[in-house]
PDB file of N, CA and C in Angstrom:
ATOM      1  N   UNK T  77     -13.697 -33.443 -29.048  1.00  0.00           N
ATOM      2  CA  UNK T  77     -14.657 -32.387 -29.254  1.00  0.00           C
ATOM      3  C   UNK T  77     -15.511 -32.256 -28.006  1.00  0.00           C
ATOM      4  N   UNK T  78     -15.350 -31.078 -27.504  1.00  0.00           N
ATOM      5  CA  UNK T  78     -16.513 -31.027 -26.052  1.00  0.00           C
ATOM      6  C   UNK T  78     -18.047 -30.140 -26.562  1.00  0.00           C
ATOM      7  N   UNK T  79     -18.775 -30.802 -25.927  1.00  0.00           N
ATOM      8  CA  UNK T  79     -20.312 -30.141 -26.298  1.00  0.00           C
ATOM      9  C   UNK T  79     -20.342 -28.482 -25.897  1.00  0.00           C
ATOM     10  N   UNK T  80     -19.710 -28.056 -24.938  1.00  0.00           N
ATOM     11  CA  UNK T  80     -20.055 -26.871 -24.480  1.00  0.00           C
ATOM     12  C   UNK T  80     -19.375 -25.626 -25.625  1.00  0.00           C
ATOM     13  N   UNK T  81     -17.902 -25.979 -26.260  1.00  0.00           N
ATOM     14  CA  UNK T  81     -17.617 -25.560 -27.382  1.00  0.00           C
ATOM     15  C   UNK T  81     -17.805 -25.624 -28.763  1.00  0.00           C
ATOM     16  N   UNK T  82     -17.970 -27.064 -28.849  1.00  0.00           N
ATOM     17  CA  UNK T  82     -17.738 -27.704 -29.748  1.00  0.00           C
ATOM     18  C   UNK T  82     -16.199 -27.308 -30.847  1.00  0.00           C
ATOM     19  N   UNK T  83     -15.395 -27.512 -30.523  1.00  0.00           N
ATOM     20  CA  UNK T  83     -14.244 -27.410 -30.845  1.00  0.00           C
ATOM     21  C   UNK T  83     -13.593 -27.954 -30.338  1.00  0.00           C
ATOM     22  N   UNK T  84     -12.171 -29.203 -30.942  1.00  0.00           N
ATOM     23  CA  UNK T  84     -11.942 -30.590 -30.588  1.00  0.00           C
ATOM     24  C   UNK T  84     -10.361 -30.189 -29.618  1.00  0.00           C
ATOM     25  N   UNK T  85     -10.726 -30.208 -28.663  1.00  0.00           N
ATOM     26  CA  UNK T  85      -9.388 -30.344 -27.803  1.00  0.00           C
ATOM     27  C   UNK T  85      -8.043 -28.625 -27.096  1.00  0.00           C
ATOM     28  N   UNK T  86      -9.234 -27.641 -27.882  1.00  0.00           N
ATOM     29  CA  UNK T  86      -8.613 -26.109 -28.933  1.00  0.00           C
ATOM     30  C   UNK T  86      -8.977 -25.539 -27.388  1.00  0.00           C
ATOM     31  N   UNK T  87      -7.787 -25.327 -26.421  1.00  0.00           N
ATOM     32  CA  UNK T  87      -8.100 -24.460 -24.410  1.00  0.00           C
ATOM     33  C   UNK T  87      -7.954 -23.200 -24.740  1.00  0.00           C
ATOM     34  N   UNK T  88      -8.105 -22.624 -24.058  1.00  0.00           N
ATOM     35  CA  UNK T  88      -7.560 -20.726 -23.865  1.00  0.00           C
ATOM     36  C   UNK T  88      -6.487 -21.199 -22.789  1.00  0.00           C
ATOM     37  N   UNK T  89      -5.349 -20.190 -22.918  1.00  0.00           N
ATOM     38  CA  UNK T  89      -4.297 -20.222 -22.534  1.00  0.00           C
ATOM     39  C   UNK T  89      -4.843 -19.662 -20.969  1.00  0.00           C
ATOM     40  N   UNK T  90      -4.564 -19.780 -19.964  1.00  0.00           N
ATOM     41  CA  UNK T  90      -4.790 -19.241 -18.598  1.00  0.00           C
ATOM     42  C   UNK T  90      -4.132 -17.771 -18.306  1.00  0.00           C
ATOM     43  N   UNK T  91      -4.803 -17.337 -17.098  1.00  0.00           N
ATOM     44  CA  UNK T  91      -4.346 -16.164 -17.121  1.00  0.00           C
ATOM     45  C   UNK T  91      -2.444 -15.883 -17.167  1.00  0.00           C
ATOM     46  N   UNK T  92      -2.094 -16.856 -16.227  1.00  0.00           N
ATOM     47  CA  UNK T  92      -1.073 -16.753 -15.841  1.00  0.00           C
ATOM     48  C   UNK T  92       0.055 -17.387 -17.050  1.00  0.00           C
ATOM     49  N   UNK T  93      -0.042 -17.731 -18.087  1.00  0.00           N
ATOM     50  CA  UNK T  93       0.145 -18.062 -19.147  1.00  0.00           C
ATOM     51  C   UNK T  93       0.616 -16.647 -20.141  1.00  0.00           C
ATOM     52  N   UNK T  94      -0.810 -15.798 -19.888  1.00  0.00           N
ATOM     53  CA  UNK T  94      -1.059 -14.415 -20.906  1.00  0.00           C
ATOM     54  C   UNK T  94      -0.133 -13.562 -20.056  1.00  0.00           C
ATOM     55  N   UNK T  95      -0.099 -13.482 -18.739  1.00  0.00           N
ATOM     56  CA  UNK T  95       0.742 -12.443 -18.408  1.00  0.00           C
ATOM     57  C   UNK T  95       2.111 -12.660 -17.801  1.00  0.00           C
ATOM     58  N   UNK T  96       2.865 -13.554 -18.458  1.00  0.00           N
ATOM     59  CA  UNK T  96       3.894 -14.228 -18.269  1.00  0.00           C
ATOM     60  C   UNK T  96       4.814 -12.995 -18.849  1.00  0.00           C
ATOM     61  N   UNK T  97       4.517 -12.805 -20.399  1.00  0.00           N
ATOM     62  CA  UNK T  97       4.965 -11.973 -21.406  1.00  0.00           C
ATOM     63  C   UNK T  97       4.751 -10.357 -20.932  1.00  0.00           C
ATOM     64  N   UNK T  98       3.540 -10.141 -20.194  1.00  0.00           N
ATOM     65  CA  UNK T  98       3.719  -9.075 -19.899  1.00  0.00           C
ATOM     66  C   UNK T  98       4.528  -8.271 -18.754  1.00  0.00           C
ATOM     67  N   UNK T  99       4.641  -9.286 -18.083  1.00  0.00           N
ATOM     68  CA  UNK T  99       5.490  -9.401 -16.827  1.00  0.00           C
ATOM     69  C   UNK T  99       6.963  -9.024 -17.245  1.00  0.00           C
ATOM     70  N   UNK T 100       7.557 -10.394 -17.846  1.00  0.00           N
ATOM     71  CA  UNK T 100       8.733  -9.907 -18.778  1.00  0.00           C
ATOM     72  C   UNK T 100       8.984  -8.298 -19.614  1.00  0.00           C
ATOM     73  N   UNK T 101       8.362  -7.616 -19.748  1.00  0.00           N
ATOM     74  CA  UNK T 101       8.483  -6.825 -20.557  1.00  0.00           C
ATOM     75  C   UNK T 101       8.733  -5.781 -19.414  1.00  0.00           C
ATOM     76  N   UNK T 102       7.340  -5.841 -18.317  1.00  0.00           N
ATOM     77  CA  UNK T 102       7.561  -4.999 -16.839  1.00  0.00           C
ATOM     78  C   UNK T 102       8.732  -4.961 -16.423  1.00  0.00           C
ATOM     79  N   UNK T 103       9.300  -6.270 -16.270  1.00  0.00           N
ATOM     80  CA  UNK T 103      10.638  -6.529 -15.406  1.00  0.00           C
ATOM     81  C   UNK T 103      11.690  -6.095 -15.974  1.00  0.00           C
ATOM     82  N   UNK T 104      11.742  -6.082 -17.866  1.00  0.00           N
ATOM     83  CA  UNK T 104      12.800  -5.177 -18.366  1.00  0.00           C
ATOM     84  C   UNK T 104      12.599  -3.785 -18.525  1.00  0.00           C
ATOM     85  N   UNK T 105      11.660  -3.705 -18.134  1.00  0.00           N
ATOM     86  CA  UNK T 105      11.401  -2.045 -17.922  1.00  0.00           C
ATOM     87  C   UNK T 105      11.620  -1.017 -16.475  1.00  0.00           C
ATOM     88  N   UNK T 106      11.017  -2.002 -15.827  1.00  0.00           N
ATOM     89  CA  UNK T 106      11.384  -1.615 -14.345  1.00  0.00           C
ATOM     90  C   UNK T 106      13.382  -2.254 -14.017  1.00  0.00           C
ATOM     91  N   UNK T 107      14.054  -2.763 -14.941  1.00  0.00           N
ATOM     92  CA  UNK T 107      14.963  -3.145 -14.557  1.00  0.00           C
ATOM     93  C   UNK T 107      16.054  -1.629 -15.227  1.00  0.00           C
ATOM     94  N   UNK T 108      15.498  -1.252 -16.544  1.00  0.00           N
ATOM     95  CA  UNK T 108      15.938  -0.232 -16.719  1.00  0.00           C
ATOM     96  C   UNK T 108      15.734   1.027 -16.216  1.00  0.00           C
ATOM     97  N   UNK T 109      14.718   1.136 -15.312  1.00  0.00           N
ATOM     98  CA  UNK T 109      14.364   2.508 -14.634  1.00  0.00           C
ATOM     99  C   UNK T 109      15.211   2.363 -13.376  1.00  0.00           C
ATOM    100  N   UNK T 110      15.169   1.399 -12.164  1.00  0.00           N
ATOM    101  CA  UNK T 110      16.102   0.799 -11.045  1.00  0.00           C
ATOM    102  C   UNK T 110      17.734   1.660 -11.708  1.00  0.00           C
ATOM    103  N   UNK T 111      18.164   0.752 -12.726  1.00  0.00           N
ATOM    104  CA  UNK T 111      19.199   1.135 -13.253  1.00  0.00           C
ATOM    105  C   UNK T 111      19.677   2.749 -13.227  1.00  0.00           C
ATOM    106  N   UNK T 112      19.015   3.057 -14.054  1.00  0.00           N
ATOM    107  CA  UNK T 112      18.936   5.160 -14.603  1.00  0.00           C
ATOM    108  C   UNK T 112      18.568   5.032 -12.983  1.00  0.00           C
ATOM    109  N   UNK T 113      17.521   4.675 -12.127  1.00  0.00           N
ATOM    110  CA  UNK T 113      17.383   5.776 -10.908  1.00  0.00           C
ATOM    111  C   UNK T 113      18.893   5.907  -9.793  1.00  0.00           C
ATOM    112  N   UNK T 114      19.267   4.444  -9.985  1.00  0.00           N
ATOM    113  CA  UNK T 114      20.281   4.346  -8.942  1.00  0.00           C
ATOM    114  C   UNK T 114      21.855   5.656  -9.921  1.00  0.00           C
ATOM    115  N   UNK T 115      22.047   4.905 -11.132  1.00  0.00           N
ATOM    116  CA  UNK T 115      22.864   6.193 -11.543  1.00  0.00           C
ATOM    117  C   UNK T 115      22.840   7.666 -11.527  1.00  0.00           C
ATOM    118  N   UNK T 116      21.006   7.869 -11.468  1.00  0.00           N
ATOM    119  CA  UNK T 116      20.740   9.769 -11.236  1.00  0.00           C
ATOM    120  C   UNK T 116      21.375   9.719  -9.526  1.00  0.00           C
ATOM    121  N   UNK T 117      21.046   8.574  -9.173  1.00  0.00           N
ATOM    122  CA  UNK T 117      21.291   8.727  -7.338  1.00  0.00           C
ATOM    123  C   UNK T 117      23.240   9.243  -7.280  1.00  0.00           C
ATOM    124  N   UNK T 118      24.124   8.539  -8.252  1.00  0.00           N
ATOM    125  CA  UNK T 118      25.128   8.484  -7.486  1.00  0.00           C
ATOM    126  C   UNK T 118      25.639   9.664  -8.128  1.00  0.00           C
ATOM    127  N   UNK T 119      24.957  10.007  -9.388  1.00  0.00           N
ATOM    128  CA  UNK T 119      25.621  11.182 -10.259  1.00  0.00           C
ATOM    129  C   UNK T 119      25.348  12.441  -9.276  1.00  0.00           C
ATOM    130  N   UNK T 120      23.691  12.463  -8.347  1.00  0.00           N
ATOM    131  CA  UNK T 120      23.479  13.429  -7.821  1.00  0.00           C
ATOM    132  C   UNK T 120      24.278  13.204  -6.334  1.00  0.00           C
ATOM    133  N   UNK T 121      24.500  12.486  -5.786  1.00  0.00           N
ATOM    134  CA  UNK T 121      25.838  12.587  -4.586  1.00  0.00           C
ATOM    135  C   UNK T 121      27.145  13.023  -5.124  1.00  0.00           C
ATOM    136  N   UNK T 122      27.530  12.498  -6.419  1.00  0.00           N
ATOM    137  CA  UNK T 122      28.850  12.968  -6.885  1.00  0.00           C
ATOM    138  C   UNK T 122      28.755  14.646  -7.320  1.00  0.00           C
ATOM    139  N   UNK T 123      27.701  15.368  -7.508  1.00  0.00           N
ATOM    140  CA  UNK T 123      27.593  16.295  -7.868  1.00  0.00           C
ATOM    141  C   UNK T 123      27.389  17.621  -6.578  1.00  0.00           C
ATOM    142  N   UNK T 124      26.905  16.743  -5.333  1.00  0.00           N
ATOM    143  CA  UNK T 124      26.740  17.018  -4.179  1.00  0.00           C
ATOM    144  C   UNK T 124      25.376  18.121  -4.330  1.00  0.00           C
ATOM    145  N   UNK T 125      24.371  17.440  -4.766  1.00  0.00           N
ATOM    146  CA  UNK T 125      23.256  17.863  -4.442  1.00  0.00           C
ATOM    147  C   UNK T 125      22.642  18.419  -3.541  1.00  0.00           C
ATOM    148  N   UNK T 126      21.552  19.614  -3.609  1.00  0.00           N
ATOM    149  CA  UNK T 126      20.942  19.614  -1.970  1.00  0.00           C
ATOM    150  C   UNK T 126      20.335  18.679  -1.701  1.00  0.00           C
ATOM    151  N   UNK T 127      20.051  18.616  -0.251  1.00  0.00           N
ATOM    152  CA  UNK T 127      19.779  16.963   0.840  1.00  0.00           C
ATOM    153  C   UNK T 127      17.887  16.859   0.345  1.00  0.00           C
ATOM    154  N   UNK T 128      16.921  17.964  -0.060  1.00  0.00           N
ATOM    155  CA  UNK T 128      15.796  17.533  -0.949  1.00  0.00           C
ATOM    156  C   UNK T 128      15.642  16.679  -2.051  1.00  0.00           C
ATOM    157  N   UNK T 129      16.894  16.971  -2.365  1.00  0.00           N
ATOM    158  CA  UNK T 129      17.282  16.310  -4.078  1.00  0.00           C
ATOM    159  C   UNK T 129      17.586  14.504  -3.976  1.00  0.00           C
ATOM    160  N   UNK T 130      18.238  15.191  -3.000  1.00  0.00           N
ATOM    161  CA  UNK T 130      19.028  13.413  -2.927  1.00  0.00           C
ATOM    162  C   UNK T 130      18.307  12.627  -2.137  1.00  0.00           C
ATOM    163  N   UNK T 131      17.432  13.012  -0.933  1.00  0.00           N
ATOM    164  CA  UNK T 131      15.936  12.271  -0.330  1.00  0.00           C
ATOM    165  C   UNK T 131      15.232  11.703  -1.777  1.00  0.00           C
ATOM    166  N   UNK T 132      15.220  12.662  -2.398  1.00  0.00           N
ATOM    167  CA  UNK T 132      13.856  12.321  -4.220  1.00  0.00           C
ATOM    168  C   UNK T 132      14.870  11.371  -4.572  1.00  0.00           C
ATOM    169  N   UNK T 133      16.159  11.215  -5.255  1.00  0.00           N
ATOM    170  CA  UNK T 133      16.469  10.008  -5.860  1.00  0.00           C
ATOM    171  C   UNK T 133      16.990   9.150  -5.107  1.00  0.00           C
ATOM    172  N   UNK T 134      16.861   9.423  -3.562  1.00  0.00           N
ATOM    173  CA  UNK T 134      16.843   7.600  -3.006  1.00  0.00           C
ATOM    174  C   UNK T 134      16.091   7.133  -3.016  1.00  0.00           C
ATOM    175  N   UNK T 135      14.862   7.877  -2.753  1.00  0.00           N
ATOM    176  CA  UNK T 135      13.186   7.242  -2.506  1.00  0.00           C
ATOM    177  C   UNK T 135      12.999   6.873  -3.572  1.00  0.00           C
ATOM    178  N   UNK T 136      13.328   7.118  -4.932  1.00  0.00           N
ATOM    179  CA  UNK T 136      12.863   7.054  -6.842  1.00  0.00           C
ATOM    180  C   UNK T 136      13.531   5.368  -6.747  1.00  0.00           C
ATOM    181  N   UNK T 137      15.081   5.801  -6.256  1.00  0.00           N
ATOM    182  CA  UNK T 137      16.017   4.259  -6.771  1.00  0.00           C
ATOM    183  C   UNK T 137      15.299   3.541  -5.837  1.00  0.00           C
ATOM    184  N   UNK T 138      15.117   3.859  -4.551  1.00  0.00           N
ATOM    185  CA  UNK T 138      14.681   2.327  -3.814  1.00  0.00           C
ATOM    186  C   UNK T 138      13.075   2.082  -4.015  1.00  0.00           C
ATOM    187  N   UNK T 139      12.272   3.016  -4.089  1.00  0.00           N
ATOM    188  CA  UNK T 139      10.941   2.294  -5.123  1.00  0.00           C
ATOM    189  C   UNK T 139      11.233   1.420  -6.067  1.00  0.00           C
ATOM    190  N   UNK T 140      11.984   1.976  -7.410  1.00  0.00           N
ATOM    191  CA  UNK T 140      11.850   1.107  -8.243  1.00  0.00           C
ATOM    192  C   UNK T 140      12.478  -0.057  -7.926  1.00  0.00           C
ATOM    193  N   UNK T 141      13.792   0.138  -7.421  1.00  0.00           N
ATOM    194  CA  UNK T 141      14.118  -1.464  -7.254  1.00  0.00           C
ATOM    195  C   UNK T 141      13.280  -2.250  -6.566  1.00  0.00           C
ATOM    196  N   UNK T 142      12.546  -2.001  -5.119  1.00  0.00           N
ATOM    197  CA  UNK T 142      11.745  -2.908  -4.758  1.00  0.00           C
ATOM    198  C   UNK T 142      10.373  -3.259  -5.881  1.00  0.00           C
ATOM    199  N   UNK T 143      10.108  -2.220  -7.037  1.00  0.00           N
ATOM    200  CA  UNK T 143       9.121  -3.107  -7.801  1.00  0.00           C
ATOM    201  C   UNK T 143       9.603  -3.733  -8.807  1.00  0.00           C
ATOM    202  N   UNK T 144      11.152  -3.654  -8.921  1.00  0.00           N
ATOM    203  CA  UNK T 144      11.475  -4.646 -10.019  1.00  0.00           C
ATOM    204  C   UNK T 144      11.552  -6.106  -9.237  1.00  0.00           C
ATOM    205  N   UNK T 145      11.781  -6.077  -7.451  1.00  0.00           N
ATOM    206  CA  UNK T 145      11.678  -7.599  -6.637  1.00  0.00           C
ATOM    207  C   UNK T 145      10.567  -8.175  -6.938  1.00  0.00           C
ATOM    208  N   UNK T 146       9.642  -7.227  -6.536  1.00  0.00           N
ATOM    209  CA  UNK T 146       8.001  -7.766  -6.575  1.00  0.00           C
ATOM    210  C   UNK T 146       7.880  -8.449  -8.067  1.00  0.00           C
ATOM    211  N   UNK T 147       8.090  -7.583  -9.130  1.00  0.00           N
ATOM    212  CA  UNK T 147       8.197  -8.149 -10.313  1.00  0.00           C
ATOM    213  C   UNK T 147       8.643  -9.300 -10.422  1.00  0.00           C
ATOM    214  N   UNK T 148      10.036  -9.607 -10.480  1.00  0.00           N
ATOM    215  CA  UNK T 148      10.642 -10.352 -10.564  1.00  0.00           C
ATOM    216  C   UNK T 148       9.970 -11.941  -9.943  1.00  0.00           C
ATOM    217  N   UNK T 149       9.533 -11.240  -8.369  1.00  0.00           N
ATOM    218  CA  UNK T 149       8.852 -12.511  -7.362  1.00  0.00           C
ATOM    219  C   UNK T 149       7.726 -12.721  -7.997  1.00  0.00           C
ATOM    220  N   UNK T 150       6.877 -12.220  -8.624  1.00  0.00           N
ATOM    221  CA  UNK T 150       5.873 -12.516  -9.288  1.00  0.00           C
ATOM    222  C   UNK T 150       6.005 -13.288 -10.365  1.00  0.00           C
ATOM    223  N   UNK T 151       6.997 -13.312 -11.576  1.00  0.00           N
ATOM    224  CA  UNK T 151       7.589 -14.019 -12.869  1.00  0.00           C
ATOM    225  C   UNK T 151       8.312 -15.327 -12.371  1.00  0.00           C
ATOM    226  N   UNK T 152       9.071 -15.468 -11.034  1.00  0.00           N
ATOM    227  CA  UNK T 152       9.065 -16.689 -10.581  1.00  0.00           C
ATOM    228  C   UNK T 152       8.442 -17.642 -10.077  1.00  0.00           C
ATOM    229  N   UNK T 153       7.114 -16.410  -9.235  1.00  0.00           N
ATOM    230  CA  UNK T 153       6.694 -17.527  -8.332  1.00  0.00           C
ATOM    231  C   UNK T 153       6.877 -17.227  -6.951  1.00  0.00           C
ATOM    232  N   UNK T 154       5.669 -17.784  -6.127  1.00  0.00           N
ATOM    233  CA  UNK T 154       5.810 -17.544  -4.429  1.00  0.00           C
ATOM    234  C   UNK T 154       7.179 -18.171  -4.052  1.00  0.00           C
ATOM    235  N   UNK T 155       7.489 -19.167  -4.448  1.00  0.00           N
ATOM    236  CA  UNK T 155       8.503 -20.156  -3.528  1.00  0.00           C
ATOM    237  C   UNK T 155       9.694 -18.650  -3.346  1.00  0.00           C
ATOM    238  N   UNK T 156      10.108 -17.807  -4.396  1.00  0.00           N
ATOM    239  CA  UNK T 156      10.837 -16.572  -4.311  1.00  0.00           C
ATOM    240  C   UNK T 156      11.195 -15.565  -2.976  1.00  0.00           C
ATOM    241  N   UNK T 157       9.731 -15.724  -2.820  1.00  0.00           N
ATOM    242  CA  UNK T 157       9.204 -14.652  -1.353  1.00  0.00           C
ATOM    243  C   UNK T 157       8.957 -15.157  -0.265  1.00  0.00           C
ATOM    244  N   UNK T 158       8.760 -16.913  -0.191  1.00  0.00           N
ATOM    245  CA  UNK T 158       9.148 -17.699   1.065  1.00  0.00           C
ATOM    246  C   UNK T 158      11.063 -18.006   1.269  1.00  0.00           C
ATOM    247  N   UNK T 159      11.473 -17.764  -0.194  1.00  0.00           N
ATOM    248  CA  UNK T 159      13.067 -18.407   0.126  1.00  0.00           C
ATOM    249  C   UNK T 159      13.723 -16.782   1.098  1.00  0.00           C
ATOM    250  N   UNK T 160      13.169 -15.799   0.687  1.00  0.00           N
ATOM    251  CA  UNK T 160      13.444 -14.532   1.077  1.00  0.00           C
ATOM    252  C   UNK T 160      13.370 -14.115   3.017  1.00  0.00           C
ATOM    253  N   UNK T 161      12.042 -14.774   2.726  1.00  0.00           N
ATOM    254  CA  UNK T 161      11.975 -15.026   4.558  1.00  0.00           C
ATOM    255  C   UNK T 161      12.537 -15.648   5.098  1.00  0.00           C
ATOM    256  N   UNK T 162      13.047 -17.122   4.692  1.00  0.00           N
ATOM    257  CA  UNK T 162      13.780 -17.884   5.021  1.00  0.00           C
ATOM    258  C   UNK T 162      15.292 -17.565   5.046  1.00  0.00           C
ATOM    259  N   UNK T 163      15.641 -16.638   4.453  1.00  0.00           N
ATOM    260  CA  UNK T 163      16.940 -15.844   4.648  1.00  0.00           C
ATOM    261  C   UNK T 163      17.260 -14.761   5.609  1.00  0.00           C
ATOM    262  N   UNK T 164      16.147 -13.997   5.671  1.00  0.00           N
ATOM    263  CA  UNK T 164      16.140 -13.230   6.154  1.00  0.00           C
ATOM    264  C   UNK T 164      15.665 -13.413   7.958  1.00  0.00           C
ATOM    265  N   UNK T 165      14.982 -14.833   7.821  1.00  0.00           N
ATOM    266  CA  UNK T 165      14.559 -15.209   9.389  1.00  0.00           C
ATOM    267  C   UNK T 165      16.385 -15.878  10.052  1.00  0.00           C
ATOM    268  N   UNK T 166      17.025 -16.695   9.012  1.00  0.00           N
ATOM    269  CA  UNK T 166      18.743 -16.872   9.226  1.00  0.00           C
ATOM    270  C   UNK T 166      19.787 -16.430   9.890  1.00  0.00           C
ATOM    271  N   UNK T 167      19.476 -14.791   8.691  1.00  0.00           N
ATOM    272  CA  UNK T 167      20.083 -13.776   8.946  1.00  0.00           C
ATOM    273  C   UNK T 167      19.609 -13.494  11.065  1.00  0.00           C
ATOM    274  N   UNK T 168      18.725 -13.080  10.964  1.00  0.00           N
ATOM    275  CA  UNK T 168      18.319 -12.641  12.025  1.00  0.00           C
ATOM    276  C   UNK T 168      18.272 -13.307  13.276  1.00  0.00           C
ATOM    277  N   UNK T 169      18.290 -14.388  12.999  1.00  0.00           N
ATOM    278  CA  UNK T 169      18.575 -15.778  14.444  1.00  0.00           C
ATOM    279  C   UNK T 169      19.942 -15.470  14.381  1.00  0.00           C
ATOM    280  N   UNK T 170      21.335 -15.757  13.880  1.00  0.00           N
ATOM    281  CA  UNK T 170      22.408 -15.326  14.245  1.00  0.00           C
ATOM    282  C   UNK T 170      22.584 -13.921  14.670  1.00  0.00           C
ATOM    283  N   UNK T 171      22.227 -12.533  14.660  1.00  0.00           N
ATOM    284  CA  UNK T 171      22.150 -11.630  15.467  1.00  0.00           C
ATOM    285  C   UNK T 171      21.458 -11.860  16.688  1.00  0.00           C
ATOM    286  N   UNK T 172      20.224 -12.284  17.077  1.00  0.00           N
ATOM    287  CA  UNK T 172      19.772 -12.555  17.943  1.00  0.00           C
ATOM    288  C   UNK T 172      20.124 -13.641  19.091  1.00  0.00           C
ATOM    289  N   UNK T 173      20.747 -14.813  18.664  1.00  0.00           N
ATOM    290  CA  UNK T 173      21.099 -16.008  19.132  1.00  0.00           C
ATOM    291  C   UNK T 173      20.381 -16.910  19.366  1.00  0.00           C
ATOM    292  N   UNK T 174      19.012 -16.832  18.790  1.00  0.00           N
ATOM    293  CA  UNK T 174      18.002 -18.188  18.686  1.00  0.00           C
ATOM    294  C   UNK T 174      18.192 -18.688  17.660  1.00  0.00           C
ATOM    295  N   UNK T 175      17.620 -19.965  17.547  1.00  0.00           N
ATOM    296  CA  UNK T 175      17.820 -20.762  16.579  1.00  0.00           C
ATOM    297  C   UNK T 175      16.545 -20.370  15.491  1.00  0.00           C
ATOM    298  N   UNK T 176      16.656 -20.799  14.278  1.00  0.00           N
ATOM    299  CA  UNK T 176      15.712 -20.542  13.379  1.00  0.00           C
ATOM    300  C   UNK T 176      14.943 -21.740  13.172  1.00  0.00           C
TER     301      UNK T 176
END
C-alpha cells in the first residue's frame, strides 16, 4: 500500500503500454490503405492514365507506405530505424568502395 495512493501495489499502465493497441490498429489500417493505394497505382498504369493521375497515385502509394514504416518502426521500436541505417550505410559503402 503506498501513502500517496493508498491503494496496495494497483500502477497505471504507461503510456507506451496504452498505445501499443492503438498503434496496432494504425498499422492494420495504414497496411490496408498502402495495399488499395499501390493496386489503384497499377490498375491506373494498366489503364494508362493521364501522367496527373498517375503522379497522385504514386505520391498516395508511396506516402502511405512510408507511414505504414514509421508505424511499423514505432510498434517495434528504435533498434528498427538504426538496423535500417545500418543497411542502408552497407548498401552504400559497396557502391562507393569505402568500408562501413
Amino acid at each position: 500500500m503506498t501513502i500517496e495512493t493508498g491503494t496496495a501495489g494497483k500502477t497505471k499502465p504507461g503510456v507506451l503500454t496504452c498505445g501499443k493497441g492503438f498503434l496496432k490498429v494504425l498499422a492494420g489500417l495504414l497496411l490496408v490503405a498502402a495495399v488499395c493505394a499501390w493496386i489503384s497505382l497499377g490498375i491506373g498504369l494498366h489503364l494508362d492514365v493521364d501522367r496527373g493521375a498517375r503522379i497522385t497515385l504514386a505520391i498516395v502509394a508511396a506516402v502511405s507506405t512510408e507511414a505504414l514504416f514509421w508505424t511499423v518502426a514505432a510498434l517495434l521500436g528504435v533498434s528498427v530505424v538504426e538496423a535500417r541505417k545500418r543497411i542502408w550505410r552497407w548498401i552504400s559503402s559497396r557502391f562507393t568502395g569505402r568500408a562501413a
